[in-house]
Coordinates of C-alpha atoms in Angstrom, one line a residue:
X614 CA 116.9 217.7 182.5
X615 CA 115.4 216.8 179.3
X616 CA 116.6 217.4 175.9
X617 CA 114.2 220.4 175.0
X618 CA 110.4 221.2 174.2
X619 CA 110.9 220.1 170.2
X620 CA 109.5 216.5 169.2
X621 CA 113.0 215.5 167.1
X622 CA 112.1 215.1 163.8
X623 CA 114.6 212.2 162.7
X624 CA 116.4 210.1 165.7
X625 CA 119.3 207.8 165.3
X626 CA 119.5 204.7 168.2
X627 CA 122.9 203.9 168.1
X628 CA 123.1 200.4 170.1
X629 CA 120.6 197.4 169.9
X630 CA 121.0 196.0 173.4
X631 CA 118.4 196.7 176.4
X632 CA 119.0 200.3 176.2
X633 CA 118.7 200.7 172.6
X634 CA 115.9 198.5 171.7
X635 CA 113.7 198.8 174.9
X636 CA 114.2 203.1 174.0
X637 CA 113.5 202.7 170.6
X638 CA 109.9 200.5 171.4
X639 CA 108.9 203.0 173.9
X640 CA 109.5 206.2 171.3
X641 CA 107.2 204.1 168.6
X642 CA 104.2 203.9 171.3
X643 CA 104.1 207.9 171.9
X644 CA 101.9 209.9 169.8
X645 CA 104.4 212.3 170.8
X646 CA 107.1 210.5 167.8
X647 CA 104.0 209.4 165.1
X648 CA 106.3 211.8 162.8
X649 CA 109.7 211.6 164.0
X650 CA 111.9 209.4 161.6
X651 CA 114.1 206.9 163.0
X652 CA 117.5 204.8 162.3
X653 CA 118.7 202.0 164.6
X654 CA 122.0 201.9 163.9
X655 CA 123.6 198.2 165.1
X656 CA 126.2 195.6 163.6
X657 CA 123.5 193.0 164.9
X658 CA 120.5 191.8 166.1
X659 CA 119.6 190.1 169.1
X660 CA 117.7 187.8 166.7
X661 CA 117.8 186.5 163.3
X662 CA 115.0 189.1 162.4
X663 CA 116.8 191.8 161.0
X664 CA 113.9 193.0 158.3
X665 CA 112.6 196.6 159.7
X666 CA 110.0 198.1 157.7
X667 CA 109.4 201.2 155.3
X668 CA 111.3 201.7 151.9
X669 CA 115.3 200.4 151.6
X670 CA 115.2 198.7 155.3
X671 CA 118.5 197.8 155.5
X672 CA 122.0 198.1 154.9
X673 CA 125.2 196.0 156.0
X674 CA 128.7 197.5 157.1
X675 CA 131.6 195.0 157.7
X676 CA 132.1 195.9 161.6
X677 CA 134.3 193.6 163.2
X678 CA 133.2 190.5 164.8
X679 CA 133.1 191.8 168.6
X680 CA 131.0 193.9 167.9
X681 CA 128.4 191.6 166.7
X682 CA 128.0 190.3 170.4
X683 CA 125.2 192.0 172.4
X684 CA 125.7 191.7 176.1
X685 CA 121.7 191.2 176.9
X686 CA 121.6 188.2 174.5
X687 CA 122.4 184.7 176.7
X688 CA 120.6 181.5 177.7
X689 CA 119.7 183.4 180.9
X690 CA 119.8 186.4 183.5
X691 CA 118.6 186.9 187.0
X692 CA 115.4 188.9 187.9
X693 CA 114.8 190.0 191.0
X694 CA 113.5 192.6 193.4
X695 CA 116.3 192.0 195.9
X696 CA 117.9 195.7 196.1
X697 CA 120.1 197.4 198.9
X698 CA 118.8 200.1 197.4
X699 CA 115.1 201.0 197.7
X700 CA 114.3 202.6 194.6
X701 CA 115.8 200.4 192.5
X702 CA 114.2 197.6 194.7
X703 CA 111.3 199.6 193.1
X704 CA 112.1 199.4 190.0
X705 CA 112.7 195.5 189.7
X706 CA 109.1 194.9 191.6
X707 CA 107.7 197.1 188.7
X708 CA 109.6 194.9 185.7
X709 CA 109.0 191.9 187.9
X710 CA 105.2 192.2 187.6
X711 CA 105.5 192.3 183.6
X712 CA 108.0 189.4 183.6
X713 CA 104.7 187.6 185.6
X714 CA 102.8 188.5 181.8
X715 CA 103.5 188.9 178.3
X716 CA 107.3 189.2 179.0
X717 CA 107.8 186.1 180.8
X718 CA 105.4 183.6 178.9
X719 CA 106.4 180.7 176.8
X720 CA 109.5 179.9 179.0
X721 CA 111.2 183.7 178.8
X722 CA 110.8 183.7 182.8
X723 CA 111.1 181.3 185.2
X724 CA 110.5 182.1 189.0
X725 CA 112.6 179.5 190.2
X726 CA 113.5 181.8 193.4
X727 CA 116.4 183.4 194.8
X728 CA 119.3 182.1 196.8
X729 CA 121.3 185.2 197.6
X730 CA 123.7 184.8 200.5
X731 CA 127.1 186.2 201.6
X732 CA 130.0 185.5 204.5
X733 CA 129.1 187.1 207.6
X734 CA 132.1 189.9 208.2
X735 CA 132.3 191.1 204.6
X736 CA 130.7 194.1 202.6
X737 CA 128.7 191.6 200.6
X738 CA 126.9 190.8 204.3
X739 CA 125.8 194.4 204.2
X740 CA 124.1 194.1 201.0
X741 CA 122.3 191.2 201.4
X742 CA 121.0 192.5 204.8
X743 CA 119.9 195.7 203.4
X744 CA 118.3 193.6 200.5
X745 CA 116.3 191.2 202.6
X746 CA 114.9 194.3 205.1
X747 CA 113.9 196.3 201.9
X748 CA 112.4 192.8 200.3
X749 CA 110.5 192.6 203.7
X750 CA 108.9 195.8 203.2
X751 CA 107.4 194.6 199.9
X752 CA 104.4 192.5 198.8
X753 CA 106.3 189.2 198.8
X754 CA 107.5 189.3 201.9
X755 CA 105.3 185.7 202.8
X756 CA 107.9 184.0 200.3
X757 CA 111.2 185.6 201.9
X758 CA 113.3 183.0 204.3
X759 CA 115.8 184.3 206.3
X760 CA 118.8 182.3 206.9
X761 CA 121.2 183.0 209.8
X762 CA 124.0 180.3 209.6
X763 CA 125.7 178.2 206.9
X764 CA 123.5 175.1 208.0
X765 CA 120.0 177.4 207.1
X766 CA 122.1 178.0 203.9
X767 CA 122.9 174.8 202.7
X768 CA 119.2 173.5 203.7
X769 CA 118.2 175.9 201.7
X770 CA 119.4 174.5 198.6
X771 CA 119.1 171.2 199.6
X772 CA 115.3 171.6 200.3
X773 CA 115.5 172.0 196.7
X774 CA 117.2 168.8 195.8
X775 CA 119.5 166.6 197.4
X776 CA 122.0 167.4 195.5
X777 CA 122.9 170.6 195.9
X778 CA 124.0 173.2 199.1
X779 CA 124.0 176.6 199.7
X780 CA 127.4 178.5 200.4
X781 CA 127.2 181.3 203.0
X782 CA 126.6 182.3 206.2
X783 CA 123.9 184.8 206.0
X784 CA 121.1 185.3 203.9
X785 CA 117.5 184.5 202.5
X786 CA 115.6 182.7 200.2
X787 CA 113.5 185.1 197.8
X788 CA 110.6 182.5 196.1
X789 CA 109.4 184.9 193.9
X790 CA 112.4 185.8 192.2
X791 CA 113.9 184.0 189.4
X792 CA 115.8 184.1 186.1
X793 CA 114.6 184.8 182.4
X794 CA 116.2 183.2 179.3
X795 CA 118.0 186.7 177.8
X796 CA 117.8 185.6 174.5
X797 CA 114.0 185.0 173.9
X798 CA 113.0 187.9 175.7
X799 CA 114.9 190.3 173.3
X800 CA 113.9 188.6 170.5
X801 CA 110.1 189.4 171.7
X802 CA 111.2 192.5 172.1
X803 CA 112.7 192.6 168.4
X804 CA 109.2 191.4 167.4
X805 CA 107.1 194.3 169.4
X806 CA 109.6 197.1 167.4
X807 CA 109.1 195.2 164.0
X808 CA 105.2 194.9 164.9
X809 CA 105.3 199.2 165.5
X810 CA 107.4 200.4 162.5
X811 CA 105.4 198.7 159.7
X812 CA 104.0 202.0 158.1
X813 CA 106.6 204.0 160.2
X814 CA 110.0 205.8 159.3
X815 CA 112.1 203.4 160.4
X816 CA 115.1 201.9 159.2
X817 CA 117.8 199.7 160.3
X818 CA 121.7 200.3 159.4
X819 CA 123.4 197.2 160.0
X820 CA 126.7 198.9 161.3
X821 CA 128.6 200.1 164.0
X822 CA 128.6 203.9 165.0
X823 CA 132.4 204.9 164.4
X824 CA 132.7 208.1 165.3
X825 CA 130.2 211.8 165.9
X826 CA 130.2 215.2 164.6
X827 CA 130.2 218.3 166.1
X828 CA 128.5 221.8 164.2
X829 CA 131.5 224.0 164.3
X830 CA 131.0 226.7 167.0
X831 CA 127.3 225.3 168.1
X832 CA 127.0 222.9 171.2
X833 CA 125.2 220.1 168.8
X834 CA 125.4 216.9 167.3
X835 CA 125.1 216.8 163.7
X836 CA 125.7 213.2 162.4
X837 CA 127.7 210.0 163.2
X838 CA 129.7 208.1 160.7
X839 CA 129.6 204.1 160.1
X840 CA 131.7 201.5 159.9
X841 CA 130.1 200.8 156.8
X842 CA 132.1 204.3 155.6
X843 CA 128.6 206.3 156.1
X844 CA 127.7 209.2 157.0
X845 CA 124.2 209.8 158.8
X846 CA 122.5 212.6 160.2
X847 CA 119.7 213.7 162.9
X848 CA 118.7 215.6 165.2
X849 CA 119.1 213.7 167.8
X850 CA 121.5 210.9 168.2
X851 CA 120.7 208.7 170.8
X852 CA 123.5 206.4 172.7
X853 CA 122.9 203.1 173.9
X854 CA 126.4 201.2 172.9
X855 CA 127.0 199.8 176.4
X856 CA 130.6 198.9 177.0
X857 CA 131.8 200.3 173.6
X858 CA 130.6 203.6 174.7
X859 CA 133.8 204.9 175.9
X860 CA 134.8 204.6 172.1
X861 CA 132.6 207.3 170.9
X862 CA 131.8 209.3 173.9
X863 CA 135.0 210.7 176.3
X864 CA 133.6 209.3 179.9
X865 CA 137.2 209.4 181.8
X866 CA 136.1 209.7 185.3
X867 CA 132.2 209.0 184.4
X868 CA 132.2 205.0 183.2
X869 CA 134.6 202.5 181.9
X870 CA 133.8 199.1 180.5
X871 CA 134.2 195.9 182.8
X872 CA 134.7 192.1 181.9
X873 CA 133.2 189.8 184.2
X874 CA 133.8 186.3 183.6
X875 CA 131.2 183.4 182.6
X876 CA 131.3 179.6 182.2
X877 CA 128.9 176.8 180.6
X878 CA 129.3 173.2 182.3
X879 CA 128.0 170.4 180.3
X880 CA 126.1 168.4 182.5
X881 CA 123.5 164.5 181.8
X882 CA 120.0 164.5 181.3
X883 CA 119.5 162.9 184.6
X884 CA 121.6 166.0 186.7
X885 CA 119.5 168.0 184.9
X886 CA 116.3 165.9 186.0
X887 CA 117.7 166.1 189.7
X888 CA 118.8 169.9 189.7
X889 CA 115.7 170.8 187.8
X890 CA 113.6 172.6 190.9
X891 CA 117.2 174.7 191.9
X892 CA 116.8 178.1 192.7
X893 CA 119.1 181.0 191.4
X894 CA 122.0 181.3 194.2
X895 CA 124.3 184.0 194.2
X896 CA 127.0 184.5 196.8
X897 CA 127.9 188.2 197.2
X898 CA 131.3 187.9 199.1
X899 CA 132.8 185.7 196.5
X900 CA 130.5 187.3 193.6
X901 CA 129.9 183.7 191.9
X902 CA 126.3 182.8 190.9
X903 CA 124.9 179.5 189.3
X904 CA 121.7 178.8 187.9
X905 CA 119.6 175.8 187.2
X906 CA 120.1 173.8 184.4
X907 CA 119.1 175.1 180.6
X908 CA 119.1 173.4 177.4
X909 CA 122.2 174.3 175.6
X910 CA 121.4 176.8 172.5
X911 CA 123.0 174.1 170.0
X912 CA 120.3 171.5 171.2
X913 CA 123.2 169.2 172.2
X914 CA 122.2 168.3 175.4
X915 CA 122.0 170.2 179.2
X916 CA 124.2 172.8 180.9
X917 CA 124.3 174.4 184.0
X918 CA 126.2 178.2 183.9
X919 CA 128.2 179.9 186.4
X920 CA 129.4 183.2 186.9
X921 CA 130.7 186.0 188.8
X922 CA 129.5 189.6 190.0
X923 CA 132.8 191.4 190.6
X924 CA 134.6 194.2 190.2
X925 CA 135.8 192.5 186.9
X926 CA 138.5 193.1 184.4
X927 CA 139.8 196.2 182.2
X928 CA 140.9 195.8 178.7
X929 CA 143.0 199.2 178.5
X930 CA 143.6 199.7 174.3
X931 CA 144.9 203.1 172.6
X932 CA 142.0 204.6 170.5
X933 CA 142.3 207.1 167.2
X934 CA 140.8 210.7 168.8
X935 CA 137.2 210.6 167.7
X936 CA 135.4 210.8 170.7
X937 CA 133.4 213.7 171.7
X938 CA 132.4 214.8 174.9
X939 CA 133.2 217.1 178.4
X940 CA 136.9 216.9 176.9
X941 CA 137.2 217.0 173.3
X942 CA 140.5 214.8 173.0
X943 CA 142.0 215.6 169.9
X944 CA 145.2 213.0 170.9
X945 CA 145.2 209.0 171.3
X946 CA 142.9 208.5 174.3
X947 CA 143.3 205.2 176.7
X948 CA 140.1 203.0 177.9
X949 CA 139.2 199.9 178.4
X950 CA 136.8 198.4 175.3
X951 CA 135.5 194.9 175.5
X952 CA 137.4 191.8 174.1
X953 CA 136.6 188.3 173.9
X954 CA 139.7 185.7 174.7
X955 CA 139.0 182.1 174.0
X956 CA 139.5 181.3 177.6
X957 CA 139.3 182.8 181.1
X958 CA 142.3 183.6 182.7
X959 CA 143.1 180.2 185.1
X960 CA 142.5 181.8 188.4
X961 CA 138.8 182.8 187.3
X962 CA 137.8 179.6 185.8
X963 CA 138.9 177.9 188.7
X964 CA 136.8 179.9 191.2
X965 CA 134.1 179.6 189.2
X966 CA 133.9 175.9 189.0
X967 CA 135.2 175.6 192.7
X968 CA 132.0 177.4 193.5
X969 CA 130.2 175.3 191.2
X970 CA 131.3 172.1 192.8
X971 CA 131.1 173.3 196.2
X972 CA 127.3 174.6 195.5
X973 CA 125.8 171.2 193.3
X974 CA 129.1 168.3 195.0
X975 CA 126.6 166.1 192.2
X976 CA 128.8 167.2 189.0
X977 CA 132.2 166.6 190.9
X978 CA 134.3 163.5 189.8
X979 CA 137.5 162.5 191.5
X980 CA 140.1 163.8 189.8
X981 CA 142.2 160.7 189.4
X982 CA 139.6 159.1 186.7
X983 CA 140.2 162.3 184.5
X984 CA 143.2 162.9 182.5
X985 CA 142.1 166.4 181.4
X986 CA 144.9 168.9 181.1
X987 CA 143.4 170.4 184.4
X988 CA 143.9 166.9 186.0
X989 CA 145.6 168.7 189.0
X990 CA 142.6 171.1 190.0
X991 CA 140.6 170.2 192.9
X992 CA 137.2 171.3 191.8
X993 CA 136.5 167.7 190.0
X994 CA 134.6 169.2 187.1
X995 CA 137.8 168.7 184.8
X996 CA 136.0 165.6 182.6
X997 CA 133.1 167.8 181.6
X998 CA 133.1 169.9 178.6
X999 CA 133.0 173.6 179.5
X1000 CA 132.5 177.0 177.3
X1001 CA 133.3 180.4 179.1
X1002 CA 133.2 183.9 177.9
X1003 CA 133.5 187.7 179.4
X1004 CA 130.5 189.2 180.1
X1005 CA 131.1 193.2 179.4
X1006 CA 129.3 195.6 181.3
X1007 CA 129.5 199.7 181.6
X1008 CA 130.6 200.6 184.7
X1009 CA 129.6 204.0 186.9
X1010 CA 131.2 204.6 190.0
X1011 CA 127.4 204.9 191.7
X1012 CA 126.0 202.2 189.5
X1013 CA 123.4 204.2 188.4
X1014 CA 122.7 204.8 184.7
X1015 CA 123.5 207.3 182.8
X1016 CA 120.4 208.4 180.8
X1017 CA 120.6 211.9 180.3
X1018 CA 121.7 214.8 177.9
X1019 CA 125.5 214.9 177.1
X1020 CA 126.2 218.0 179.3
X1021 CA 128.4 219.7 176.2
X1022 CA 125.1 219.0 173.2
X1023 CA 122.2 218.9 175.4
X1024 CA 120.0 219.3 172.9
X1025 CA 121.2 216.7 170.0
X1026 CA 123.3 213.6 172.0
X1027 CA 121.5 211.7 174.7
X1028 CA 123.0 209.0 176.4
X1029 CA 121.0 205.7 177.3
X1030 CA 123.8 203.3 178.8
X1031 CA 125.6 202.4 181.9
X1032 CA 123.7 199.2 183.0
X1033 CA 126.9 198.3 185.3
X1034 CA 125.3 194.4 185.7
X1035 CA 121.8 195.2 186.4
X1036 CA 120.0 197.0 183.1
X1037 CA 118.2 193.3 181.9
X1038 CA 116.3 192.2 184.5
X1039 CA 114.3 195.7 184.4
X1040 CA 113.8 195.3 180.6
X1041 CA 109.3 195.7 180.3
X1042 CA 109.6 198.9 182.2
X1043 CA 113.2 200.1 181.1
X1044 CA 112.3 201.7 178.0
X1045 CA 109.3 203.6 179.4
X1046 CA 111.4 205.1 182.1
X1047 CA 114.0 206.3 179.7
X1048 CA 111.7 208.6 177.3
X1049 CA 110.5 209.7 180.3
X1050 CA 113.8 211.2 181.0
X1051 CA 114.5 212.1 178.2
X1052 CA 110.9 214.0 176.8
X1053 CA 111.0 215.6 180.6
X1054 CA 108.1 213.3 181.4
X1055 CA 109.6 212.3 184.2
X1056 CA 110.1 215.8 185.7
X1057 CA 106.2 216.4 185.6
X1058 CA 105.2 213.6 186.3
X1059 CA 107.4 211.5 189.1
X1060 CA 109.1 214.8 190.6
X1061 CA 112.4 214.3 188.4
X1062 CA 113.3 211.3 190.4
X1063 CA 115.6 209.5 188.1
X1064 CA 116.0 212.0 186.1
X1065 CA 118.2 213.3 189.1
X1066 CA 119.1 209.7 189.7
X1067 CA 120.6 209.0 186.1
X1068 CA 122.2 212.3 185.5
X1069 CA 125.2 212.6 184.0
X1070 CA 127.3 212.9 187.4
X1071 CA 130.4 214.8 189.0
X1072 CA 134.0 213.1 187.2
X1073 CA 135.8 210.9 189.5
X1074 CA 139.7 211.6 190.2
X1075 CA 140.6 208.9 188.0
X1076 CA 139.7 208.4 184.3
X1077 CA 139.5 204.6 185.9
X1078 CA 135.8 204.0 187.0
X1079 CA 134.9 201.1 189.3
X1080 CA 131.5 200.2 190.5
X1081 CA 130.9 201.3 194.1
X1082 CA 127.8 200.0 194.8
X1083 CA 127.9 197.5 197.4
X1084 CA 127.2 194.4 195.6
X1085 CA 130.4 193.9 194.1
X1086 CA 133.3 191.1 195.1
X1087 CA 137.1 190.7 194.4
X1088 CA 139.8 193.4 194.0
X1089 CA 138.9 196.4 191.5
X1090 CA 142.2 197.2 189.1
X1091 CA 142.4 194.3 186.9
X1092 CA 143.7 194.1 183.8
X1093 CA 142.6 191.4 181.6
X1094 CA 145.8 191.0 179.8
X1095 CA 147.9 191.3 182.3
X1096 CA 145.7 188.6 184.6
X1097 CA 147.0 185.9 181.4
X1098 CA 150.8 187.0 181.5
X1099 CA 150.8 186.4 185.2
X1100 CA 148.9 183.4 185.7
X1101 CA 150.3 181.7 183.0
X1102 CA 153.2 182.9 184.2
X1103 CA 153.2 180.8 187.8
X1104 CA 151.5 177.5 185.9

């Protein structure tokens, strides 16, 4: 369903991530918008180019520092075509050819290959079975190894460098898949929307979207206040706020924001010199994922990042009643909103760097040299220095998006959010598939496909959402908070 036959004529964006900006690029392309007016309202920037074009450009709000973090900006992300799911397999093949161009030159994309593996007997076997069949039915089928024991897996690596091992049972080796540094691709992105709105009706409100506003006794959107203490008004009010969405738009039972957990290892010149040719390898029965080594963003050297693909962590907090949606709440409401702790919680970090040291034994060190305050793990990475932050993401139960009309203002608030761990690596064709949706494009043109696909969906039992899709590891029902009390707990 699309939101009607009317070209809008003023559009606010709220949201600056993949969603927002890759929308937002795609509506300046269309003859369709030459005369629509637009506002992209964001606290940030995935860049340092925050000058938009046309009359007063800009203006600042003081939103609070989280908030200032866009998930899709980071030294890198995997791309790949490797999908249980066909059309989505698709989908990445499509984005995956543009990566090859524009997207991926000057370093943004790297096709390093794809290491993705699981323990024979769990669900994350499934996945990557149904991945490498669907990946054989593809054009790159000549670069897809299969690998049918943990000494295939290992090889696999080790093929790569002598250094390194594959961990896993069961999997494949995917040579034209790879990884993209997040970072410099939305910041060409940034550049193609500043390129389109010179001479356009665009500007750019340097704030986060606080709160929207309902026409008394009419099923539309009017406006959306700031946290710069404005007040702004369209026609349309776009939103792609990722995991803050829960904040603005009631989505008990539709999508709840996840933390998954991240860390940066400091590695030498020289592992990064022997580690250089590594493919991407991610484990789905443990969730963890490493990459090959990347200059770190401070120029202070090389480091290699690990993470993991799980169900992930809630961050349940009490917010004031100013959500709209299915359920007008006029009382507190309870979701789970991003937050950024200086640390993991101990259990997390220590998978993560087990995996490490398990996947690249090169970095490990024997724990008795080292008389880091971790001196009793076992993974042997204590000497090195090592950042970590949560990753948030927006959850469905399906993990499909949700890019579709709000079922209660079809005609004035459009959602564009959802990614649930897999929205970046589909950022060239994104945008072009979401106004599709949302102009009904894709209804005359593709058969409605994902506009059934992304719709918004049937609630679940539970305001609780967790991601159902078959590629996810651990336990879901995590709290973030409460994984610190414990843990620190039973140090």
């Amino acid at each position: 369903m699309s939101i009607n036959n009317d070209v809008p004529r003023s559009i606010i964006i709220c949201g600056s991530g993949v969603f927002g900006l890759s929308t937002l690029y795609e509506l300046l392309q269309r003859p369709r918008y030459e005369r629509t007016r637009f506002i992209l309202l964001s606290p940030s920037l995935p860049s340092n180019l925050a000058k938009i074009h046309t009359g007063p450009t800009c203006t600042s709000g003081k939103p609070g520092s989280d908030r200032n973090l866009i998930a899709s900006v980071d030294t890198s992300r995997i791309i790949r075509g490797d999908y249980a799911d066909p059309d989505t397999a698709a989908l990445a093949r499509e984005a995956q050819t543009l990566w090859r161009g524009e997207w991926g030159a000057e370093g943004r994309y790297h096709e390093s290959g794809l290491l993705l593996t699981a323990d024979e007997g769990t669900k994350g076997a499934a996945y990557v079975k149904k991945s490498l069949e669907n990946g054989r039915q593809s054009d790159n089928v000549s670069w897809i190894k299969g690998l049918n024991n943990s000494s295939e897996v290992a090889g696999a690596m080790r093929e790569r460098s002598e250094d390194a091992m594959g961990i896993g049972n069961v999997g494949y080796l995917n040579g034209r898949s790879g990884w993209a540094d997040a970072g410099a691709a939305m910041e060409l992105l940034l550049k193609k929307v500043v390129e389109l709105s010179r001479g356009r009706k665009v500007k750019l409100v340097r704030a986060a979207a606080e709160r929207f506003y309902q026409n008394k006794g009419t099923k539309r959107v009017k406006g959306v206040s700031t946290s710069a203490g404005e007040v702004l008004a369209a026609d349309l009010m776009i939103v792609a706020t990722g995991a803050w969405t829960p904040t603005l738009v009631e989505t008990g039972g539709i999508a709840s924001a996840r933390g998954q957990c991240v860390a940066y290892v400091d590695i030498t010149k020289d592992e990064a010199e022997r580690l250089k040719n590594l493919p991407v390898h991610l484990n789905l029965s443990s969730g963890c994922f490493v990459f090959p080594p990347t200059k770190r963003a401070d120029g202070g050297g090389w480091e290699i990042k690990v993470a993991r693909h799980s169900y992930g962590y809630s961050n349940p907090v009490d917010i004031p009643p100013r959500t709209v949606g299915k359920l007008i709440r006029t009382e507190i409401t309870r979701v789970s909103v991003p937050s950024f702790p200086d640390t993991l919680p101990p259990r997390d970090e220590k998978m993560l760097l087990d995996f490490l040291a398990s996947a690249l034994p090169i970095l490990r060190k024997a724990e008795s040299d080292s008389t880091s305050e971790h001196a009793s793990s076992t993974h042997g990475l204590s000497h090195r220095r090592i950042r970590s932050r949560m990753c948030w993401y927006l959850d469905t139960h399906s993990g499909d998006y949700l890019v579709c009309p709000h079922p209660q203002f079809p005609g004035s608030l459009f959602l564009a959010t959802g990614g649930s761990g897999h929205a970046f690596k589909f950022l060239p064709a994104l945008g072009r598939h979401i106004v599709d949706v949302l102009d009904g494009t894709d209804e005359k043109e593709n058969g409605g496909a994902w506009t059934r696909r992304w719709a918004w969906p049937e609630r679940q039992k539970e305001d609780e959402v967790w991601c159902q899709d078959g590629s996810r590891a651990g336990e879901p029902g995590r709290e973030l908070r409460a994984a610190f009390v414990t843990e620190r707990s039973n140090l």
